Amino acid sequence: MATNHTHTKIRLHDAIVGVLYGLSIILAATANLQWLYLAGAVVVLQIISPITKFCPVYFVLNKIMPDSEPIQNGK
């Protein structure tokens, strides 16, 4: 059963990924279209993370929040 800390970790993951998408779009519209590569990299990581069971955001969140259940820790 998921704990409150696990729900918080999932929400933080979604927020971080959402910020990366938004930042990529804003920077592509205002600075340079090459910022869309950031969104592309996030997409690729999200597609392969269920296969590899590794997500860089969850890796960091698992280290920051050790009292919660590890998510996608490569096992």
Tab-separated table of N, CA and C in Angstrom:
chain	number	residue	atom	x	y	z
A	1	MET	N	0.837	-1.183	0.000
A	1	MET	CA	0.000	0.000	0.000
A	1	MET	C	0.879	1.243	0.000
A	2	ALA	N	0.520	2.195	-0.792
A	2	ALA	CA	1.305	3.419	-0.924
A	2	ALA	C	1.067	4.334	0.279
A	3	THR	N	2.127	4.964	0.722
A	3	THR	CA	2.035	5.892	1.844
A	3	THR	C	1.894	7.311	1.322
A	4	ASN	N	1.673	8.242	2.258
A	4	ASN	CA	1.595	9.648	1.885
A	4	ASN	C	2.894	10.118	1.253
A	5	HIS	N	4.027	9.615	1.763
A	5	HIS	CA	5.321	10.006	1.213
A	5	HIS	C	5.460	9.532	-0.239
A	6	THR	N	4.932	8.367	-0.522
A	6	THR	CA	4.999	7.851	-1.884
A	6	THR	C	4.136	8.702	-2.818
A	7	HIS	N	2.961	9.089	-2.351
A	7	HIS	CA	2.104	9.958	-3.160
A	7	HIS	C	2.786	11.306	-3.395
A	8	THR	N	3.449	11.815	-2.377
A	8	THR	CA	4.180	13.081	-2.510
A	8	THR	C	5.301	12.935	-3.525
A	9	LYS	N	5.985	11.802	-3.491
A	9	LYS	CA	7.080	11.564	-4.435
A	9	LYS	C	6.557	11.512	-5.871
A	10	ILE	N	5.432	10.865	-6.075
A	10	ILE	CA	4.844	10.786	-7.414
A	10	ILE	C	4.431	12.174	-7.890
A	11	ARG	N	3.838	12.958	-7.009
A	11	ARG	CA	3.439	14.323	-7.381
A	11	ARG	C	4.656	15.183	-7.696
A	12	LEU	N	5.720	15.038	-6.916
A	12	LEU	CA	6.945	15.793	-7.191
A	12	LEU	C	7.527	15.406	-8.551
A	13	HIS	N	7.529	14.117	-8.856
A	13	HIS	CA	8.012	13.648	-10.151
A	13	HIS	C	7.219	14.297	-11.274
A	14	ASP	N	5.886	14.253	-11.150
A	14	ASP	CA	5.033	14.840	-12.187
A	14	ASP	C	5.277	16.339	-12.318
A	15	ALA	N	5.477	17.017	-11.193
A	15	ALA	CA	5.734	18.456	-11.224
A	15	ALA	C	7.070	18.770	-11.896
A	16	ILE	N	8.097	18.007	-11.572
A	16	ILE	CA	9.424	18.241	-12.157
A	16	ILE	C	9.391	18.013	-13.667
A	17	VAL	N	8.773	16.929	-14.089
A	17	VAL	CA	8.684	16.632	-15.517
A	17	VAL	C	7.851	17.702	-16.227
A	18	GLY	N	6.765	18.120	-15.610
A	18	GLY	CA	5.941	19.172	-16.189
A	18	GLY	C	6.688	20.490	-16.325
A	19	VAL	N	7.481	20.834	-15.317
A	19	VAL	CA	8.288	22.053	-15.379
A	19	VAL	C	9.309	21.952	-16.507
A	20	LEU	N	9.929	20.792	-16.671
A	20	LEU	CA	10.896	20.618	-17.758
A	20	LEU	C	10.238	20.784	-19.126
A	21	TYR	N	9.034	20.218	-19.300
A	21	TYR	CA	8.315	20.396	-20.563
A	21	TYR	C	7.980	21.871	-20.788
A	22	GLY	N	7.424	22.505	-19.768
A	22	GLY	CA	7.037	23.904	-19.891
A	22	GLY	C	8.218	24.814	-20.158
A	23	LEU	N	9.307	24.580	-19.432
A	23	LEU	CA	10.520	25.373	-19.623
A	23	LEU	C	11.059	25.195	-21.035
A	24	SER	N	11.035	23.977	-21.532
A	24	SER	CA	11.502	23.706	-22.877
A	24	SER	C	10.682	24.466	-23.910
A	25	ILE	N	9.378	24.459	-23.750
A	25	ILE	CA	8.504	25.147	-24.704
A	25	ILE	C	8.693	26.659	-24.633
A	26	ILE	N	8.771	27.204	-23.430
A	26	ILE	CA	8.955	28.652	-23.268
A	26	ILE	C	10.291	29.093	-23.855
A	27	LEU	N	11.347	28.353	-23.565
A	27	LEU	CA	12.663	28.725	-24.088
A	27	LEU	C	12.729	28.547	-25.604
A	28	ALA	N	12.042	27.544	-26.135
A	28	ALA	CA	12.019	27.356	-27.591
A	28	ALA	C	11.278	28.497	-28.272
A	29	ALA	N	10.232	28.990	-27.635
A	29	ALA	CA	9.454	30.076	-28.230
A	29	ALA	C	10.165	31.417	-28.123
A	30	THR	N	10.953	31.611	-27.067
A	30	THR	CA	11.565	32.924	-26.845
A	30	THR	C	13.035	32.990	-27.234
A	31	ALA	N	13.769	31.916	-27.065
A	31	ALA	CA	15.218	31.975	-27.270
A	31	ALA	C	15.663	31.244	-28.532
A	32	ASN	N	15.477	29.929	-28.558
A	32	ASN	CA	16.022	29.130	-29.639
A	32	ASN	C	15.242	27.820	-29.724
A	33	LEU	N	14.907	27.410	-30.934
A	33	LEU	CA	14.144	26.174	-31.111
A	33	LEU	C	14.891	24.930	-30.636
A	34	GLN	N	16.186	25.036	-30.489
A	34	GLN	CA	16.954	23.870	-30.048
A	34	GLN	C	16.621	23.462	-28.610
A	35	TRP	N	15.925	24.305	-27.862
A	35	TRP	CA	15.487	23.931	-26.516
A	35	TRP	C	14.458	22.814	-26.550
A	36	LEU	N	13.880	22.557	-27.723
A	36	LEU	CA	12.933	21.445	-27.835
A	36	LEU	C	13.624	20.095	-27.651
A	37	TYR	N	14.945	20.074	-27.813
A	37	TYR	CA	15.687	18.832	-27.539
A	37	TYR	C	15.548	18.426	-26.075
A	38	LEU	N	15.389	19.391	-25.183
A	38	LEU	CA	15.173	19.069	-23.769
A	38	LEU	C	13.875	18.286	-23.600
A	39	ALA	N	12.816	18.758	-24.234
A	39	ALA	CA	11.540	18.029	-24.179
A	39	ALA	C	11.684	16.644	-24.807
A	40	GLY	N	12.427	16.570	-25.907
A	40	GLY	CA	12.660	15.274	-26.550
A	40	GLY	C	13.395	14.303	-25.653
A	41	ALA	N	14.389	14.809	-24.923
A	41	ALA	CA	15.137	13.945	-24.000
A	41	ALA	C	14.236	13.428	-22.884
A	42	VAL	N	13.361	14.279	-22.367
A	42	VAL	CA	12.439	13.857	-21.313
A	42	VAL	C	11.480	12.797	-21.853
A	43	VAL	N	11.015	12.989	-23.081
A	43	VAL	CA	10.120	12.003	-23.703
A	43	VAL	C	10.810	10.651	-23.824
A	44	VAL	N	12.035	10.654	-24.313
A	44	VAL	CA	12.780	9.400	-24.474
A	44	VAL	C	12.960	8.709	-23.125
A	45	LEU	N	13.332	9.479	-22.102
A	45	LEU	CA	13.507	8.882	-20.776
A	45	LEU	C	12.204	8.323	-20.233
A	46	GLN	N	11.091	9.003	-20.487
A	46	GLN	CA	9.806	8.502	-20.014
A	46	GLN	C	9.384	7.237	-20.762
A	47	ILE	N	9.753	7.125	-22.009
A	47	ILE	CA	9.394	5.933	-22.784
A	47	ILE	C	10.232	4.728	-22.364
A	48	ILE	N	11.531	4.928	-22.111
A	48	ILE	CA	12.386	3.781	-21.781
A	48	ILE	C	12.403	3.447	-20.290
A	49	SER	N	11.908	4.335	-19.430
A	49	SER	CA	11.979	4.053	-18.002
A	49	SER	C	11.173	2.830	-17.567
A	50	PRO	N	10.010	2.523	-18.142
A	50	PRO	CA	9.340	1.286	-17.735
A	50	PRO	C	10.118	0.031	-18.147
A	51	ILE	N	10.890	0.131	-19.215
A	51	ILE	CA	11.669	-1.013	-19.686
A	51	ILE	C	12.921	-1.198	-18.835
A	52	THR	N	13.636	-0.088	-18.588
A	52	THR	CA	14.892	-0.167	-17.840
A	52	THR	C	14.684	-0.110	-16.333
A	53	LYS	N	13.496	0.295	-15.909
A	53	LYS	CA	13.172	0.490	-14.495
A	53	LYS	C	14.116	1.506	-13.848
A	54	PHE	N	14.529	2.503	-14.630
A	54	PHE	CA	15.372	3.581	-14.117
A	54	PHE	C	14.841	4.911	-14.621
A	55	CYS	N	14.600	5.808	-13.687
A	55	CYS	CA	14.176	7.168	-14.008
A	55	CYS	C	15.081	8.110	-13.223
A	56	PRO	N	15.767	9.029	-13.888
A	56	PRO	CA	16.674	9.934	-13.176
A	56	PRO	C	15.974	10.771	-12.103
A	57	VAL	N	14.740	11.184	-12.362
A	57	VAL	CA	14.011	11.992	-11.370
A	57	VAL	C	13.702	11.154	-10.142
A	58	TYR	N	13.204	9.939	-10.339
A	58	TYR	CA	12.935	9.067	-9.199
A	58	TYR	C	14.222	8.669	-8.487
A	59	PHE	N	15.315	8.535	-9.214
A	59	PHE	CA	16.598	8.229	-8.589
A	59	PHE	C	16.952	9.304	-7.561
A	60	VAL	N	16.815	10.563	-7.961
A	60	VAL	CA	17.121	11.674	-7.048
A	60	VAL	C	16.097	11.726	-5.918
A	61	LEU	N	14.822	11.574	-6.244
A	61	LEU	CA	13.794	11.630	-5.208
A	61	LEU	C	13.927	10.474	-4.211
A	62	ASN	N	14.342	9.297	-4.668
A	62	ASN	CA	14.572	8.176	-3.747
A	62	ASN	C	15.698	8.493	-2.768
A	63	LYS	N	16.713	9.218	-3.221
A	63	LYS	CA	17.820	9.599	-2.342
A	63	LYS	C	17.397	10.690	-1.366
A	64	ILE	N	16.584	11.644	-1.845
A	64	ILE	CA	16.158	12.769	-1.005
A	64	ILE	C	15.111	12.325	0.020
A	65	MET	N	14.264	11.373	-0.353
A	65	MET	CA	13.168	10.925	0.506
A	65	MET	C	13.337	9.442	0.867
A	66	PRO	N	14.315	9.105	1.705
A	66	PRO	CA	14.562	7.690	2.009
A	66	PRO	C	13.458	7.038	2.848
A	67	ASP	N	12.596	7.832	3.488
A	67	ASP	CA	11.545	7.260	4.331
A	67	ASP	C	10.334	6.796	3.525
A	68	SER	N	10.359	6.987	2.222
A	68	SER	CA	9.256	6.533	1.372
A	68	SER	C	9.687	5.297	0.595
A	69	GLU	N	8.693	4.661	-0.003
A	69	GLU	CA	8.942	3.452	-0.781
A	69	GLU	C	9.703	3.806	-2.068
A	70	PRO	N	10.805	3.096	-2.370
A	70	PRO	CA	11.542	3.394	-3.608
A	70	PRO	C	10.683	3.105	-4.846
A	71	ILE	N	10.768	4.023	-5.809
A	71	ILE	CA	10.022	3.865	-7.053
A	71	ILE	C	11.031	3.790	-8.190
A	72	GLN	N	10.869	2.831	-9.078
A	72	GLN	CA	11.752	2.636	-10.234
A	72	GLN	C	13.219	2.731	-9.837
A	73	ASN	N	13.609	1.933	-8.892
A	73	ASN	CA	14.999	1.957	-8.424
A	73	ASN	C	15.876	0.953	-9.156
A	74	GLY	N	15.432	0.479	-10.298
A	74	GLY	CA	16.237	-0.419	-11.099
A	74	GLY	C	16.099	-1.874	-10.747
A	75	LYS	N	15.202	-2.216	-9.843
A	75	LYS	CA	15.027	-3.615	-9.416
A	75	LYS	C	13.720	-4.164	-9.919
